[in-house]
């Protein structure tokens, strides 16, 4: 995968401080988990990567496509699938209609998006609820609808922003299973607070703090950062070795 | 999404069972500019209800935008353009509005016994109005919550559509797209009224397209305001000075004419009465000729102020009896009213002479005494009967004197104590 951020600066309109200043990161191939404390810039980074936000300076690009280049924008957005932190129901739509609508918004034709919606819902295990209105789905089911929305147009890269935040353990486990079932060749970046089961799901760990990548490496290397002698919750220990708790 | 899903969720589908009967009710109760089977006038009368349907559809559009807004979907990084998203959401809304007007127009046409294609200019203007105002409603709906956007769009656009036709200056109404006052048989839809309405609607539409952008900045907002102002400026320039009717004289090329002498021309809506009119006019000419009156060799149903010189005028309707046609022929032989008769503040002294001339012409044309008696004073009728007993040349001289006097504005009577 060559989704990259080159000298990216970004500041929210009314914020006094920039989230990123001259930020550089080339997202590695494989499955990457993006860790970091609240306010570190995880969601902002993924939103920039999804072209939901536009950098004040610098370039966000995928292959040769740049978000700041108007002529590239549609192709870029088609290539990148993004699941925002908050997945909301569109009033009146069923799960399949909502996913199909997301597919249409991503450039699929109406008929293709309708068929692709069925496939995407199948991938996230929601086929049986395809005809149910999204407003009546549980939080976990709605997240899966959100994942189906990100998958429906066969994106080349998947950016998932805190997909399991707020879910109960059973729903989180189900979501992880679904992530594990995604094809290996599909590059995925997941921002999360949860550090359990990293090794089963991800190839790369990246840790971000204050708009800077503090660590980037394979899961095993990350785990090795845990102090010697720690056998349980090693991922958490490794994480706190980079971002100490008091921060 | 398949069509059935779109139809299931669209507010247009829920509103349709209410809107269409209301539109039909108002459209059927609105009197057309003429009761003749004139497709244009009936189409225009059906279009009367745009003042109701357009705001309702714009409010539906605001609701549809609110659906995406509530779900937080609108600002997401879509591949489809904001305009494509808006048009997709608005297709059922615009279709509902346009369909309601088309149904109203067809209802008017069928009610008049006309199986005809509605006037497409009327339907085209209605379509532009629905697209532009629905886009505007959508643009407002993506910025404001539905609880604010829906009622405010409904009220503001209704005020814009319904109030100008009740206000002066009269030309303002031609900016709103209300063409319902068009047209009697002698008139056609005014291109200026169409252009004025379309320019303003286009301006509103362009501003809406600028406002539906996901990232709205000051420049776009300024451009949106500018496009509305420019459209109103241009529209005003086009319709400035127009009267209350969105009408221009109808092209004489539409007339259907007989080939004989006299040549009689009538509007195509009266085509089936051409032979009857030709026969009646021929008979009246004969009667006048006996009395020394030289009638024109051509008569036309055109409005008298549009007639070419040397052409006589007459009127005919679907309900006209032969006596009515003869009566209008006598009227048609009178000279146009002088300016003083038309001005509000002037005093017209020629009316009595005009009545005399009309009565004599009608009498000699064959109009019954009773009918003439119902239109002029008993004294004038007595005078006519006395004149009719005079020799032909004296009658003619009397007629010409009266025709000359009928153009006389004279002096106003002096009513004061010194008078």
XYZ file of C-alpha atoms in Angstrom:
666
model
C 0.000 0.000 0.000
C 1.280 3.436 -0.711
C -1.115 5.687 1.123
C 1.145 8.418 2.288
C 1.208 11.734 4.068
C 3.997 14.082 3.006
C 4.747 17.192 5.021
C 1.114 17.395 6.019
C -0.003 20.207 8.279
C -3.492 20.418 9.599
C -5.280 22.521 12.158
C -8.990 22.546 12.943
C -10.556 25.867 12.144
C -11.131 27.117 15.670
C -8.302 25.230 17.340
C -5.335 27.100 18.710
C -2.883 24.269 18.001
C -2.239 22.319 14.856
C -2.876 18.565 14.971
C -0.132 17.881 12.443
C 2.851 19.944 11.424
C 5.027 18.703 8.557
C 3.781 15.207 9.251
C 5.187 12.393 7.191
C 4.005 8.825 7.192
C 3.856 6.186 4.545
C 1.342 3.595 5.644
C 2.886 0.150 5.333
C 1.336 -2.749 3.475
C -0.646 -5.307 5.425
C -2.844 -4.733 8.400
C -1.862 -1.827 10.553
C -3.211 -0.940 13.933
C -2.901 2.693 14.860
C -2.619 3.220 18.592
C -2.477 6.418 20.552
C -4.020 8.327 23.412
C -7.119 10.479 23.037
C -6.345 13.590 21.053
C -3.224 12.083 19.509
C -4.606 12.639 16.006
C -5.672 9.099 15.063
C -9.137 10.041 13.795
C -7.844 13.196 12.162
C -5.173 11.187 10.387
C -7.676 8.656 9.039
C -10.077 11.451 8.073
C -7.243 13.108 6.149
C -6.485 9.756 4.567
C -10.134 9.376 3.583
C -10.228 12.922 2.169
C -12.849 13.785 4.716
C -10.495 16.562 5.797
C -8.126 18.406 3.520
C -4.614 19.307 4.764
C -3.688 22.949 5.152
C -0.321 22.083 3.661
C 1.326 18.995 2.258
C 0.117 16.066 0.229
C -2.046 13.078 1.022
C -1.729 10.553 -1.752
C -2.512 7.031 -2.720
C -0.299 5.700 -5.487
C -0.262 8.670 -7.835
C -3.582 10.091 -6.722
C -3.592 13.198 -4.528
C -6.511 14.513 -2.538
C -5.540 18.082 -3.237
C -5.666 17.518 -6.973
C -9.238 18.013 -8.120
C -8.851 15.685 -11.085
C -7.659 12.860 -8.803
C -10.248 13.254 -6.136
C -12.950 10.908 -7.378
C -10.474 8.115 -8.135
C -8.784 8.627 -4.775
C -12.064 8.462 -2.888
C -13.066 5.380 -4.843
C -9.802 3.685 -3.889
C -10.087 4.401 -0.180
C -12.790 2.909 2.024
C -13.375 4.714 5.298
C -15.453 3.820 8.276
C -15.896 6.836 10.541
C -15.949 6.496 14.282
C -19.646 7.172 14.373
C -21.821 5.146 12.025
C -25.302 6.586 11.880
C -28.491 5.212 10.447
C -30.029 7.038 7.532
C -33.665 7.418 8.593
C -36.001 5.162 6.668
C -33.368 2.991 5.001
C -32.899 -0.714 5.516
C -29.412 -2.105 6.043
C -29.132 -3.184 2.416
C -30.479 0.127 1.150
C -28.069 2.072 3.317
C -25.083 0.033 2.154
C -26.262 0.227 -1.451
C -26.647 3.977 -1.111
C -23.094 4.191 0.239
C -21.970 2.198 -2.804
C -23.804 4.531 -5.142
C -22.230 7.536 -3.415
C -18.846 5.905 -4.029
C -19.562 5.801 -7.734
C -21.176 2.424 -8.322
C -24.222 2.277 -10.517
C -27.556 1.734 -8.782
C -27.881 -1.848 -9.913
C -24.246 -2.702 -9.096
C -24.424 -1.106 -5.692
C -27.584 -3.084 -4.897
C -25.831 -6.359 -5.666
C -22.602 -5.274 -3.991
C -24.563 -4.316 -0.860
C -25.801 -7.874 -0.514
C -22.232 -9.181 -0.812
C -20.871 -6.633 1.658
C -23.566 -7.431 4.206
C -22.797 -11.091 3.755
C -19.115 -10.399 4.474
C -19.975 -8.689 7.746
C -22.500 -11.366 8.686
C -25.576 -9.204 8.389
C -27.367 -10.898 5.498
C -30.249 -11.871 7.701
C -30.794 -8.281 8.789
C -30.477 -6.824 5.303
C -34.162 -5.896 5.216
C -34.217 -4.411 8.703
C -34.236 -0.642 9.091
C -30.848 0.574 10.258
C -32.495 2.775 12.865
C -33.605 -0.397 14.655
C -30.176 -2.065 14.684
C -27.975 -2.340 17.770
C -24.729 -0.392 18.050
C -22.665 -3.423 17.106
C -24.861 -4.234 14.124
C -24.690 -0.640 12.995
C -20.873 -0.784 13.132
C -21.018 -3.809 10.891
C -23.260 -1.910 8.534
C -20.610 0.818 8.610
C -17.932 -1.734 7.722
C -20.132 -3.019 4.896
C -20.412 0.570 3.664
C -16.637 0.839 3.605
C -16.354 -2.476 1.778
C -19.216 -2.145 -0.689
C -17.302 -0.440 -3.477
C -14.342 -2.828 -3.294
C -11.920 -0.236 -1.955
C -8.204 -0.826 -2.353
C -7.433 0.452 1.153
C -9.595 0.323 4.233
C -9.401 2.928 7.026
C -11.411 2.018 10.110
C -11.683 4.596 12.838
C -12.232 3.046 16.276
C -14.514 0.355 14.887
C -15.006 -1.379 18.234
C -15.245 1.652 20.527
C -18.281 1.453 22.736
C -19.107 -2.153 21.859
C -19.559 -4.826 24.477
C -16.970 -7.636 24.592
C -19.127 -10.051 22.574
C -19.720 -7.500 19.832
C -16.020 -6.590 19.842
C -15.121 -10.261 19.446
C -17.585 -10.593 16.553
C -16.142 -7.502 14.900
C -12.629 -8.864 15.232
C -13.727 -12.110 13.620
C -15.105 -10.164 10.698
C -11.874 -8.183 10.380
C -9.932 -11.428 10.437
C -12.059 -12.762 7.587
C -11.207 -9.839 5.317
C -8.883 -10.864 2.496
C -5.191 -10.670 3.405
C -4.353 -8.653 0.309
C -6.665 -5.812 1.394
C -4.576 -3.230 3.278
C -6.364 -2.129 6.427
C -5.599 0.581 8.969
C -7.511 0.393 12.223
C -7.296 3.040 14.871
C -8.174 1.765 18.302
C -7.695 2.014 22.010
C -7.929 -1.703 22.502
C -4.625 -3.480 22.376
C -5.763 -7.057 23.039
C -5.265 -9.756 20.402
C -3.040 -7.534 18.276
C -0.940 -10.406 17.068
C -3.910 -12.315 15.705
C -5.229 -9.463 13.658
C -2.446 -7.126 12.638
C 0.958 -7.196 11.000
C 2.110 -3.698 11.924
C 1.656 -1.481 14.937
C 1.946 2.281 14.706
C 1.757 4.508 17.740
C 0.929 8.149 17.339
C 1.153 10.914 19.876
C 0.783 14.665 19.466
C 0.669 14.354 15.722
C 3.870 12.336 15.509
C 4.425 8.654 14.813
C 6.277 7.491 17.882
C 6.612 3.885 16.882
C 6.117 1.846 13.767
C 7.040 -1.817 13.436
C 5.898 -5.385 13.309
C 3.706 -6.665 16.075
C 6.454 -8.906 17.436
C 8.861 -5.961 17.627
C 6.199 -3.927 19.356
C 5.584 -6.724 21.853
C 9.283 -6.868 22.602
C 9.029 -3.333 23.945
C 7.205 -4.734 26.960
C 9.488 -4.807 29.968
C 11.201 -8.129 30.562
C 9.290 -10.375 32.905
C 5.849 -9.161 31.816
C 3.923 -12.153 30.549
C 0.335 -10.913 30.701
C -1.097 -7.909 28.866
C 2.203 -7.485 27.073
C 0.728 -5.298 24.382
C -0.519 -2.860 26.979
C 2.864 -2.906 28.647
C 4.572 -2.276 25.325
C 2.237 0.570 24.613
C 2.836 2.217 27.979
C 6.534 1.912 27.403
C 6.048 4.295 24.473
C 3.246 6.419 25.869
C 3.640 6.427 29.626
C 0.397 6.324 31.596
C 0.798 9.720 33.268
C 0.606 11.409 29.943
C -30.845 1.557 -4.450
C -33.661 0.249 -6.580
C -36.496 2.513 -7.603
C -38.942 0.881 -5.225
C -36.668 1.700 -2.281
C -36.370 5.303 -3.417
C -40.125 5.527 -3.753
C -40.642 3.904 -0.375
C -38.580 6.402 1.553
C -39.088 9.597 -0.450
C -41.172 12.258 1.244
C -42.637 12.994 -2.187
C -44.517 9.714 -2.128
C -46.025 10.519 1.260
C -46.964 14.012 0.246
C -48.424 13.048 -3.141
C -51.854 11.845 -1.893
C -52.333 15.214 -0.203
C -50.734 17.510 -2.734
C -52.293 16.159 -5.919
C -55.942 16.516 -4.760
C -55.222 20.029 -3.468
C -53.582 20.980 -6.754
C -56.503 19.504 -8.699
C -59.039 21.316 -6.557
C -57.416 24.719 -6.979
C -56.580 24.181 -10.616
C -60.170 23.245 -11.423
C -61.603 26.240 -9.591
C -59.336 28.792 -11.242
C -60.961 30.440 -14.276
C -58.836 30.344 -17.426
C -58.247 33.500 -19.442
C -60.812 32.247 -21.951
C -63.465 29.574 -21.793
C -62.726 28.646 -25.373
C -61.003 25.303 -25.927
C -57.577 26.974 -26.133
C -54.819 24.578 -25.098
C -52.531 27.390 -23.977
C -55.118 29.078 -21.747
C -56.183 25.796 -20.177
C -52.564 24.733 -19.644
C -51.845 28.095 -18.038
C -54.886 27.795 -15.769
C -53.650 24.360 -14.698
C -50.260 25.877 -13.931
C -51.931 28.269 -11.472
C -51.141 25.857 -8.645
C -47.347 26.142 -8.943
C -47.720 28.643 -6.116
C -48.790 25.714 -3.932
C -46.856 22.810 -5.417
C -43.453 24.523 -5.706
C -43.161 25.469 -2.003
C -44.394 22.038 -0.940
C -41.801 20.338 -3.127
C -39.075 22.686 -1.895
C -40.033 21.756 1.675
C -39.864 18.061 0.726
C -36.410 18.751 -0.698
C -35.350 20.328 2.591
C -36.657 17.222 4.346
C -34.665 14.933 2.048
C -31.527 16.953 2.714
C -32.317 16.760 6.413
C -32.345 12.978 6.178
C -28.716 12.987 5.012
C -27.828 15.755 7.420
C -29.224 13.910 10.439
C -27.295 10.817 9.448
C -24.120 12.882 9.106
C -23.734 11.556 5.590
C -23.735 14.690 3.615
C -20.176 15.889 4.314
C -18.625 12.442 3.865
C -16.016 12.017 1.111
C -18.268 10.727 -1.645
C -17.324 10.139 -5.229
C -20.627 11.495 -6.468
C -20.774 15.257 -6.642
C -23.003 17.146 -4.219
C -25.182 18.105 -7.168
C -25.579 14.474 -8.224
C -26.473 13.542 -4.647
C -28.984 16.373 -4.477
C -30.548 15.546 -7.839
C -30.792 11.891 -6.916
C -32.619 12.729 -3.698
C -34.749 15.293 -5.482
C -35.792 13.273 -8.517
C -38.969 11.941 -6.837
C -39.728 15.381 -5.407
C -39.376 17.165 -8.741
C -41.304 14.367 -10.423
C -44.130 14.748 -7.910
C -44.346 18.503 -8.423
C -44.194 18.335 -12.170
C -46.619 15.428 -12.267
C -49.117 17.275 -10.085
C -49.051 20.263 -12.426
C -49.233 18.033 -15.500
C -52.226 16.214 -14.021
C -53.881 19.552 -13.258
C -53.256 20.749 -16.817
C -54.567 17.514 -18.328
C -57.585 17.722 -16.042
C -58.322 21.206 -17.357
C -57.889 20.111 -20.951
C -60.042 17.021 -20.600
C -62.620 19.019 -18.637
C -62.930 21.315 -21.657
C -63.306 18.322 -23.932
C -59.826 18.726 -25.389
C -57.702 15.674 -25.973
C -54.504 17.525 -26.731
C -50.881 17.770 -25.751
C -50.571 20.461 -23.054
C -48.638 23.571 -23.944
C -45.068 22.406 -23.474
C -43.752 25.891 -22.696
C -45.984 26.001 -19.631
C -44.837 22.567 -18.490
C -41.206 23.444 -19.210
C -41.398 26.587 -17.057
C -43.058 24.543 -14.299
C -40.253 21.991 -14.529
C -37.581 24.682 -14.215
C -39.410 26.121 -11.201
C -39.578 22.736 -9.501
C -35.916 21.931 -10.141
C -34.641 25.339 -9.025
C -36.739 25.683 -5.891
C -36.224 22.057 -4.881
C -32.465 22.545 -5.191
C -32.777 25.649 -3.069
C -34.791 23.734 -0.474
C -32.134 21.013 -0.491
C -29.321 23.541 -0.111
C -31.049 25.041 2.920
C -31.887 21.583 4.257
C -28.245 20.501 4.369
C -27.314 23.570 6.410
C -30.216 23.789 8.855
C -32.044 21.160 10.894
C -35.348 19.990 9.375
C -37.375 21.554 12.154
C -36.150 24.927 10.919
C -35.488 24.318 7.240
C -38.763 22.611 6.260
C -41.232 25.221 7.594
C -39.060 28.177 6.649
C -38.586 26.927 3.084
C -42.317 26.259 2.809
C -43.333 29.707 4.039
C -40.653 31.792 2.321
C -41.070 30.160 -1.083
C -44.852 30.281 -0.789
C -44.628 34.003 -0.051
C -42.349 34.478 -3.046
C -44.655 32.516 -5.348
C -48.007 33.809 -4.100
C -47.525 37.430 -3.089
C -45.955 39.145 -6.135
C -49.021 38.428 -8.321
C -51.010 40.500 -5.818
C -48.535 43.369 -5.724
C -47.616 46.339 -7.840
C -45.755 47.092 -9.984
C -47.506 44.553 -12.138
C -44.364 43.265 -13.871
C -43.059 41.736 -10.619
C -45.451 38.809 -11.010
C -43.696 37.757 -14.204
C -40.575 36.865 -12.232
C -42.302 34.134 -10.248
C -43.318 31.786 -13.059
C -47.025 32.345 -12.540
C -48.345 32.168 -16.107
C -51.944 31.425 -15.155
C -53.311 34.703 -16.548
C -52.301 33.689 -20.078
C -54.088 33.914 -22.625
C -57.219 34.639 -24.634
C -57.515 33.340 -28.178
C -55.962 36.436 -29.673
C -52.892 36.205 -27.509
C -49.939 33.952 -26.979
C -47.552 33.350 -24.129
C -45.182 36.296 -23.717
C -41.567 35.198 -24.250
C -40.518 37.964 -21.837
C -42.601 36.436 -19.031
C -41.133 33.007 -19.746
C -37.613 34.408 -19.891
C -38.059 36.466 -16.719
C -39.314 33.458 -14.762
C -36.642 31.139 -16.106
C -33.813 33.620 -15.458
C -34.839 34.112 -11.830
C -35.369 30.381 -11.313
C -31.988 29.685 -12.930
C -30.362 32.222 -10.619
C -31.904 30.540 -7.595
C -30.840 27.163 -8.970
C -27.248 28.277 -9.543
C -27.056 29.722 -6.050
C -28.425 26.436 -4.694
C -25.777 24.484 -6.626
C -23.114 26.681 -5.046
C -24.618 26.228 -1.599
C -24.935 22.438 -1.749
C -21.143 22.081 -1.821
C -19.901 20.121 1.138
C -17.292 22.681 2.068
C -19.002 26.034 1.997
C -16.668 29.003 2.105
C -17.238 32.710 2.047
C -16.429 32.994 -1.653
C -19.052 30.414 -2.611
C -21.585 32.053 -0.359
C -20.858 35.420 -1.919
C -21.175 33.903 -5.400
C -24.495 32.330 -4.425
C -25.849 35.667 -3.244
C -24.465 37.336 -6.356
C -26.129 34.820 -8.655
C -29.509 35.543 -7.045
C -28.979 39.289 -7.334
C -27.795 39.066 -10.935
C -30.751 36.833 -11.833
C -33.224 39.244 -10.280
C -31.525 42.135 -12.030
C -31.603 40.432 -15.415
C -35.123 39.139 -14.889
C -36.338 42.599 -13.935
C -34.682 44.039 -17.009
C -36.554 41.521 -19.162
C -40.047 41.933 -17.684
C -39.879 45.587 -16.654
C -42.908 47.519 -17.854
C -45.070 44.491 -18.597
C -48.751 44.637 -17.691
C -50.644 42.073 -15.647
C -50.901 39.494 -18.393
C -48.011 37.303 -19.565
C -49.339 37.634 -23.110
C -48.407 38.965 -26.518
C -50.601 39.125 -29.654
C -50.955 35.747 -31.250
C -49.259 35.277 -34.580
C -51.699 35.728 -37.482
C -50.010 32.773 -39.147
C -52.077 30.574 -36.839
C -55.315 31.857 -38.392
C -57.387 29.498 -40.510
C -58.806 31.364 -43.496
C -61.431 30.690 -46.095
C -60.537 31.032 -49.739
C -63.669 32.821 -50.926
C -64.828 36.435 -50.909
C -65.148 37.723 -48.308
C -62.096 36.051 -46.918
C -62.796 35.054 -43.343
C -60.042 34.152 -40.889
C -60.603 32.567 -37.519
C -58.409 30.981 -34.862
C -57.890 27.251 -35.288
C -59.890 26.543 -32.120
C -62.981 27.722 -34.075
C -62.049 25.940 -37.260
C -65.293 23.991 -37.414
C -67.280 27.235 -37.461
C -65.426 28.787 -40.391
C -68.092 27.920 -42.973
C -70.864 29.246 -40.769
C -68.953 32.463 -40.127
C -68.230 32.846 -43.850
C -71.921 32.436 -44.683
C -73.120 34.880 -42.011
C -70.515 37.498 -42.919
C -71.442 37.158 -46.602
C -75.093 37.774 -45.792
C -74.320 40.819 -43.630
C -72.096 42.313 -46.336
C -74.957 41.931 -48.790
C -77.357 43.730 -46.442
C -74.917 46.570 -45.841
C -74.228 46.854 -49.530
C -77.950 47.443 -50.149
C -77.687 50.355 -47.717
C -74.588 51.708 -49.393
C -72.077 50.509 -46.826
C -68.820 49.211 -48.241
C -67.617 46.458 -45.983
C -64.043 45.128 -46.008
C -63.264 42.150 -48.238
C -61.547 40.360 -45.366
C -62.686 39.707 -41.808
C -60.586 38.320 -39.024
C -61.090 37.109 -35.490
C -57.833 38.796 -34.445
C -57.927 41.367 -31.697
C -59.116 44.680 -33.304
C -55.888 46.442 -32.295
C -53.876 43.861 -34.224
C -55.884 43.923 -37.422
C -54.193 44.927 -40.646
C -55.809 47.967 -42.223
C -58.769 47.205 -44.422
C -59.682 44.114 -42.471
C -62.914 43.928 -40.553
C -63.164 42.339 -37.173
C -65.676 40.001 -35.631
C -65.803 37.751 -32.652
C -66.938 34.227 -32.283
C -67.010 31.793 -29.404
C -67.979 28.166 -29.114
C -71.304 29.338 -27.723
C -71.976 32.115 -30.244
C -75.308 32.099 -32.001
C -75.577 33.622 -35.482
C -77.105 36.804 -34.016
C -74.070 37.209 -31.752
C -71.726 37.029 -34.704
C -73.721 39.627 -36.632
C -73.695 41.878 -33.591
C -69.903 41.694 -33.328
C -69.642 42.518 -37.036
C -71.547 45.746 -36.393
C -69.217 46.576 -33.508
C -66.282 45.769 -35.712
C -67.320 48.448 -38.199
C -66.969 51.162 -35.571
C -63.722 53.110 -35.449
C -61.405 52.517 -32.489
C -62.155 54.555 -29.397
C -60.319 57.886 -29.295
C -57.628 58.377 -26.716
C -59.860 60.547 -24.552
C -62.318 57.672 -24.168
C -59.605 55.412 -22.853
C -57.956 57.847 -20.484
C -59.281 57.783 -16.948
C -59.354 61.511 -16.499
C -60.798 62.613 -19.836
C -64.383 63.251 -20.756
C -65.696 61.382 -23.799
C -68.567 63.097 -25.541
C -68.819 60.749 -28.511
C -70.490 57.818 -26.792
C -74.022 58.735 -27.891
C -72.910 59.045 -31.507
C -71.077 55.759 -31.206
C -74.190 54.061 -29.846
C -76.223 55.494 -32.736
C -73.756 54.268 -35.334
C -73.574 50.821 -33.768
C -77.360 50.519 -33.575
C -77.824 51.516 -37.205
C -75.128 49.128 -38.412
C -76.569 46.305 -36.294
C -80.095 46.994 -37.455
C -79.122 46.976 -41.104
C -76.968 43.875 -40.570
C -79.998 41.986 -39.358
C -79.728 42.093 -35.568
C -83.168 41.883 -33.979
C -84.832 45.000 -32.593
C -85.103 43.424 -29.160
C -81.422 42.743 -28.984
C -80.544 46.288 -30.048
C -83.065 47.634 -27.532
C -81.248 45.773 -24.786
C -77.989 47.533 -25.625
C -78.969 51.167 -26.259
C -81.293 53.661 -24.606
C -84.988 53.807 -25.641
C -84.429 57.305 -26.994
C -81.573 56.151 -29.202
C -83.653 53.247 -30.436
C -86.450 55.640 -31.355
C -83.963 57.815 -33.219
C -82.691 54.814 -35.178
C -86.199 53.832 -36.193
C -86.826 57.360 -37.430
C -83.545 57.369 -39.357
C -84.342 54.019 -40.890
C -87.458 55.549 -42.391
C -85.353 58.204 -44.183
C -83.997 57.882 -47.740
C -80.851 55.797 -48.155
C -78.486 58.726 -48.803
C -79.806 60.610 -45.798
C -79.282 57.541 -43.650
C -75.717 57.271 -44.907
C -75.017 60.910 -44.266
C -76.439 60.531 -40.740
C -74.264 57.453 -40.150
C -71.080 59.205 -41.264
C -71.889 62.204 -39.079
C -72.281 59.909 -36.095
C -69.095 58.022 -36.897
C -67.247 61.324 -37.064
C -68.764 62.500 -33.785
C -67.861 59.237 -32.128
C -64.221 60.312 -32.417
C -64.956 63.634 -30.825
C -63.614 64.167 -27.399
C -65.279 67.554 -27.103
C -65.095 69.625 -23.950
C -66.173 68.549 -20.513
C -69.480 70.055 -19.354
C -69.226 73.026 -17.042
C -71.000 72.009 -13.918
C -70.230 74.884 -11.576
C -72.723 77.598 -10.563
C -71.266 79.837 -13.231
C -71.910 77.241 -15.904
